[in-house]
Amino acid sequence: MMEDILERAVEIMRAQGAQFCDARFQTVDGLGIRLVDGAVRDLSDDHMAGVCLRARVGGVWGTASTVALDRQSVSDIAIRAVRSAGMMRGNDMEAPPTVKRDMKAELRIHPRDMDVEQKIGELMHLDKAQALDRIVNRNTNYSEEVRNNLLVNSSGSVISWEEVRTRFFAFAVAKEGDRTEMYYDGKGGSAGFELVMDADLPAIGEHVAKEAIATLEAERPPQGRMTVISDPSVSGLLAHEVMGHASEADEVVKRRSFLTDRVGDTVASELITMVDDGTCPGAFGYIPFDDEGTPSSRSVIIKDGVYNGFMHTLETASAMGVPTTGNGRAQDFSHRVWARMTNTYFEAGDWTLEELLEGVKDGVLSDRMTCGMEDPVGGGFEAKVLRGFRVVDGEISGMVRSLTLTGDALSILRTTDGMGNELRLDPGYCGKGIEDWVPVSGGGPYCRSQITVGGA
Amino acid sequence: MVINISSAYMHGLERARRIGAEQAEAFVSESRSICAYVDGDRISVTEERVDRGIGVRILKDNRLGRATANFNGFKEIDTCVHRAMEAGAMSMPDPVFKGFIGPQGPLMFEPDVVSENIDGLFPAHLVEVAMQVVALVNRHGVKVPRAMIRSGSVDTVVGNTNGQEAHHAYSMVYMHFTSMSDEPRPGEGIEQWFSHSLEGFDPEIMGMRLVQKAKAAANAVPYQGRETLTMILPPHNASEMLTTSIGVAMSGEEVNLSRSPWADRLGEQVASRSLTLLEDPTDPRGILSGCFDDEGCSASKRPLVQSGVLKEFMYDNYNATKAGVKPTGNVIKRSTTDPRAIYRGGNKIAPLNLVVIPGGKSVEDVMSSVDRGIYVEQFAWPQADPLTGRFGLEVRCGHMIEGGEVVGTIRNALLSGNMFDAVKDIRGIADDSTVHHNTIVPTMAFGGVDLIGGD
């Protein structure tokens, strides 16, 4: 039985000198379906299982993982985990309290309870609806993942929990002459197949196709600093990339974050309250426990413009003498734990979009993020945006193609003078630098700020 | 029971035959990797990872199914084969795909991409190297807030029921260091290093680059203004900008799906005459070089763009069949940075080793020939839109050039342009070819990009 094997590994690591240690068994089962131009291009059923052991010795983590799940193999790597940690000297860490829980995901339609053929049938609605004139390529991607975790540690905790995520999106490519443009939309969450069944797939498919075609007419974006109304996906990117990564406490304890020593300072407009909340039911970044066995929590990062605090692992919370927040996350059993975000967003204000537009003399309204990059050291911000709209004298006047928003994060947030009244979260995967991808969501309402805009 | 990858692969194919697959393909990988992480000038985590897995594709009644799993014995392989069979049964008949590749003939070359020393390394060795760099950087008053050294050895075998079988082994060392200077404001430098071994790595060179980059970033001033100028990209930035634009445009899948701007341009002048791009899997410097791709197809050295003329696209077997051409040996699952779980990925079309033929000038000569330009040391994330080639990138540290001389260092600027236009306006290619992921690229200068100031 796996629990016995993990308990034995913990005993071995303790006997070898680990001050604290944990052992985590994880299975990851995924299904991926990719439809291209009306055909199933890829249908993949993926399974992964492994054990990760961590030993804290002299203030350093020794980590070992294996896909060999027998008692002997796991015991062998327990010794190696302790030995590799024991070479160095670092800071001590307080052990977490004992937790005993067994949790299953709450779903209406567990993805494994539904036929793959039926799933393909549903997704075909999304594909077919994209088939409009000037659409040269239509794409539908679906993925589901079921993670089962069992964690045992030297505090006596035994925790098992299930995480289920489902996601779909469509992107259509339109072409006319030399111009090629795309548009995308979709949904994702900690949910079962009900996420797909509840969605109006034909409407989403038609929407992405029509918008891809419309984008063929988009013009080059304006250049320079101006008023930008960020849509919820770009607001989420602002929250995630700018303030979120710099609030991961592992960046703070080593003073790599521009927000180090800023708790209590006014860092943004008083309209801004920003939260990371791993307990958001149904959100893509929902986690009942982090990968260290800490229950997830809601952390207020900025409260009415004042910087409030960080997201912690066991190690960073101990180093800073505060309670941990349940943000110690790993990509899977074969990757290390870092301080990571979960669901990160700006809280909604009370402005309608029309009210936000009214005050704009010359600016841009963004429409859909492409990607972004953090800068915890310099506090810079870069968001690539799929497209946007010119706003002149409070009216939307025309579409602009791919644009980039950039600037100094705090300068941007201090200029925020309007927050929309509707919060939306978008699913995604977040890397720490260039690897270690974990599921998250980011979002916010429409936000109005001064940002540098550019694009070709 | 631990089984070797050849037994695993043969068992997978045999199992597929027995349960009724018309054709089957198995890709098996095994890796051992070790890693040392630095956080805040000290070692924070060491790792040792062992990984073994299989990816199976099955074709029956023109339906294609795929499954992947890691394994410790034959039982998991059997389950994986059954899952692939079930996935295929529930898929739809594919009007294009007729089967996996056939036997590929004798080996034409075999680059030496394995360092025998890698398997003898333990985390302590990587710790020692990492701390040498950290000590050197610290001596100059600069910190190393975050760094990672990973080494690994990978063995793969891919084969199918048509009789093709290809073995590949490689070793890799990947380093990613950041440095930070607090004076006069926080500035960050980043250095990466790719190789098959630790041989040739000089901690002093890495350390001094980190010191210089962090100090340059710390002293950079916000850019004000707006102008059109020449961008000079050092190898790591040139590599990323080329691979995310024209690298994607040369993929046979992008061509077949009408997404490549170069889809109808074979044989035409698409870039400056100074640009020649080779796919060169024979070059042992290439981390992913090898005589076969990860579909088991023979790879070969050939020009993709020669003197600016588009010569070839890259195809996997599926897209080659669709296009009515031969596959080119450009399927990659293997990784330049991480040996773990490479069996899990689908078939990605990319160069095994993309080489930009270097120019005859030094970097200094390229810079001195530029009237007004920017040498971009650090972007937020160098990336062009593969569909259009457009880019708008935050410059985190760039050196302004006036009359061939560096006249200042800037930050907080936005550089925008289009890579498909930029490759038609190449102003210089230097001779400092550097390995970066699956490319070997020198410093390159491109004209006609816009720089916009911000705050």
Short mmCIF file of C-alpha atoms in Angstrom, two decimals, chain B residues 4-174:
data_model
loop_
_atom_site.label_atom_id
_atom_site.label_comp_id
_atom_site.label_asym_id
_atom_site.label_seq_id
_atom_site.Cartn_x
_atom_site.Cartn_y
_atom_site.Cartn_z
CA ASN B 4 15.41 -1.76 -20.37
CA ILE B 5 14.01 0.51 -23.03
CA SER B 6 14.60 -1.89 -25.93
CA SER B 7 12.57 -4.60 -24.20
CA ALA B 8 9.91 -2.05 -23.35
CA TYR B 9 9.65 -0.86 -26.93
CA MET B 10 9.51 -4.37 -28.40
CA HIS B 11 6.99 -5.47 -25.81
CA GLY B 12 4.81 -2.47 -26.63
CA LEU B 13 4.79 -3.19 -30.35
CA GLU B 14 4.16 -6.91 -29.79
CA ARG B 15 1.28 -6.14 -27.50
CA ALA B 16 -0.20 -3.75 -30.05
CA ARG B 17 -0.01 -6.42 -32.77
CA ARG B 18 -1.64 -8.98 -30.49
CA ILE B 19 -4.64 -6.82 -29.73
CA GLY B 20 -5.29 -6.04 -33.37
CA ALA B 21 -3.44 -2.87 -34.29
CA GLU B 22 -2.85 -2.61 -38.03
CA GLN B 23 0.19 -0.45 -37.38
CA ALA B 24 1.81 0.74 -34.17
CA GLU B 25 4.65 3.00 -33.12
CA ALA B 26 6.37 3.09 -29.73
CA PHE B 27 8.66 5.81 -28.41
CA VAL B 28 10.44 4.96 -25.17
CA SER B 29 12.68 7.26 -23.16
CA GLU B 30 14.74 6.81 -20.05
CA SER B 31 16.59 9.56 -18.24
CA ARG B 32 18.53 10.35 -15.14
CA SER B 33 18.93 13.97 -14.22
CA ILE B 34 20.42 15.91 -11.36
CA CYS B 35 19.98 19.52 -10.52
CA ALA B 36 21.22 22.15 -8.09
CA TYR B 37 19.28 25.33 -7.39
CA VAL B 38 20.70 28.54 -5.99
CA ASP B 39 18.37 30.92 -4.20
CA GLY B 40 19.81 34.07 -2.69
CA ASP B 41 23.51 33.21 -3.19
CA ARG B 42 23.22 29.80 -1.56
CA ILE B 43 22.21 26.30 -2.56
CA SER B 44 18.56 25.79 -1.68
CA VAL B 45 17.54 22.56 -3.39
CA THR B 46 19.33 19.60 -4.91
CA GLU B 47 17.54 17.03 -6.98
CA GLU B 48 18.01 13.60 -8.41
CA ARG B 49 15.34 12.35 -10.80
CA VAL B 50 14.89 9.04 -12.58
CA ASP B 51 12.30 8.82 -15.31
CA ARG B 52 11.15 6.19 -17.78
CA GLY B 53 8.15 6.27 -20.06
CA ILE B 54 6.50 5.23 -23.29
CA GLY B 55 4.39 6.92 -25.93
CA VAL B 56 2.34 4.65 -28.19
CA ARG B 57 0.51 5.53 -31.40
CA ILE B 58 -1.83 2.99 -32.94
CA LEU B 59 -3.50 3.00 -36.32
CA LYS B 60 -6.54 0.85 -37.06
CA ASP B 61 -9.24 1.41 -39.65
CA ASN B 62 -7.55 4.74 -40.44
CA ARG B 63 -8.16 5.86 -36.87
CA LEU B 64 -5.17 7.11 -34.91
CA GLY B 65 -4.92 6.95 -31.14
CA ARG B 66 -2.12 7.95 -28.82
CA ALA B 67 -1.35 7.19 -25.18
CA THR B 68 1.59 7.85 -22.89
CA ALA B 69 2.63 6.51 -19.50
CA ASN B 70 5.67 6.17 -17.34
CA PHE B 71 6.47 2.60 -16.44
CA ASN B 72 8.33 0.39 -14.11
CA GLY B 73 7.29 -2.93 -15.65
CA PHE B 74 5.45 -4.54 -18.55
CA LYS B 75 2.08 -4.12 -16.91
CA GLU B 76 2.08 -0.34 -17.31
CA ILE B 77 3.20 -0.73 -20.95
CA ASP B 78 0.31 -3.12 -21.64
CA THR B 79 -2.12 -0.64 -20.11
CA CYS B 80 -0.68 2.17 -22.19
CA VAL B 81 -1.04 0.15 -25.42
CA HIS B 82 -4.64 -0.66 -24.57
CA ARG B 83 -5.36 3.00 -23.87
CA ALA B 84 -3.89 3.98 -27.24
CA MET B 85 -6.04 1.32 -28.91
CA GLU B 86 -9.15 2.60 -27.14
CA ALA B 87 -8.31 6.19 -28.02
CA GLY B 88 -7.97 5.17 -31.67
CA ALA B 89 -11.28 3.29 -31.62
CA MET B 90 -13.05 6.37 -30.32
CA SER B 91 -11.35 8.72 -32.75
CA MET B 92 -12.53 9.45 -36.31
CA PRO B 93 -11.11 7.97 -39.51
CA ASP B 94 -8.29 10.19 -40.71
CA PRO B 95 -8.52 10.86 -44.43
CA VAL B 96 -4.81 11.67 -44.65
CA PHE B 97 -2.70 9.39 -42.55
CA LYS B 98 -1.81 6.06 -44.14
CA GLY B 99 0.76 4.79 -41.70
CA PHE B 100 4.05 5.21 -39.93
CA ILE B 101 7.36 5.58 -41.69
CA GLY B 102 9.14 2.62 -43.24
CA PRO B 103 12.74 1.43 -42.82
CA GLN B 104 15.17 4.32 -43.24
CA GLY B 105 18.34 2.73 -44.49
CA PRO B 106 21.85 2.87 -43.06
CA LEU B 107 23.18 5.58 -40.79
CA MET B 108 24.86 8.35 -42.77
CA PHE B 109 26.45 10.07 -39.79
CA GLU B 110 26.50 9.87 -36.02
CA PRO B 111 27.36 13.05 -34.14
CA ASP B 112 29.00 12.61 -30.78
CA VAL B 113 26.39 14.06 -28.46
CA VAL B 114 27.08 11.92 -25.42
CA SER B 115 29.50 12.83 -22.67
CA GLU B 116 30.49 9.72 -20.78
CA ASN B 117 31.16 11.85 -17.71
CA ILE B 118 27.56 12.89 -17.22
CA ASP B 119 26.42 9.67 -15.58
CA GLY B 120 29.22 10.00 -13.04
CA LEU B 121 28.01 13.38 -11.85
CA PHE B 122 26.19 13.81 -8.54
CA PRO B 123 24.46 16.88 -7.14
CA ALA B 124 27.65 17.73 -5.24
CA HIS B 125 29.46 18.33 -8.53
CA LEU B 126 26.84 20.77 -9.72
CA VAL B 127 26.82 22.47 -6.33
CA GLU B 128 30.55 23.05 -6.63
CA VAL B 129 30.26 24.59 -10.09
CA ALA B 130 27.30 26.76 -9.09
CA MET B 131 29.07 28.07 -6.02
CA GLN B 132 32.20 28.92 -8.04
CA VAL B 133 30.08 31.22 -10.18
CA VAL B 134 28.27 32.65 -7.15
CA ALA B 135 31.55 33.37 -5.33
CA LEU B 136 32.99 35.16 -8.34
CA VAL B 137 29.86 37.28 -8.84
CA ASN B 138 29.65 38.11 -5.13
CA ARG B 139 33.27 39.31 -5.16
CA HIS B 140 32.14 42.13 -7.45
CA GLY B 141 29.35 43.22 -5.14
CA VAL B 142 26.66 41.54 -7.23
CA LYS B 143 24.20 38.90 -6.03
CA VAL B 144 22.98 35.68 -7.58
CA PRO B 145 19.36 35.63 -6.46
CA ARG B 146 18.46 32.64 -8.55
CA ALA B 147 20.30 30.01 -10.58
CA MET B 148 20.00 26.44 -11.68
CA ILE B 149 22.34 23.83 -13.15
CA ARG B 150 20.85 20.66 -14.53
CA SER B 151 22.60 17.74 -16.17
CA GLY B 152 21.10 14.62 -17.57
CA SER B 153 21.51 11.65 -19.82
CA VAL B 154 18.74 10.47 -22.09
CA ASP B 155 18.27 7.25 -24.02
CA THR B 156 15.44 6.86 -26.48
CA VAL B 157 14.24 4.26 -28.92
CA VAL B 158 11.46 4.77 -31.40
CA GLY B 159 10.20 2.18 -33.81
CA ASN B 160 7.14 0.84 -35.49
CA THR B 161 5.55 -2.27 -36.93
CA ASN B 162 6.76 -1.26 -40.41
CA GLY B 163 10.25 -2.29 -39.37
CA GLN B 164 11.83 1.06 -38.58
CA GLU B 165 13.82 1.25 -35.34
CA ALA B 166 15.98 4.17 -34.24
CA HIS B 167 18.05 4.57 -31.11
CA HIS B 168 19.31 7.89 -29.83
CA ALA B 169 21.28 8.88 -26.77
CA TYR B 170 22.43 12.31 -25.67
CA SER B 171 23.65 14.11 -22.62
CA MET B 172 22.84 17.65 -21.67
CA VAL B 173 23.91 20.37 -19.29
CA TYR B 174 21.72 23.42 -18.94
#
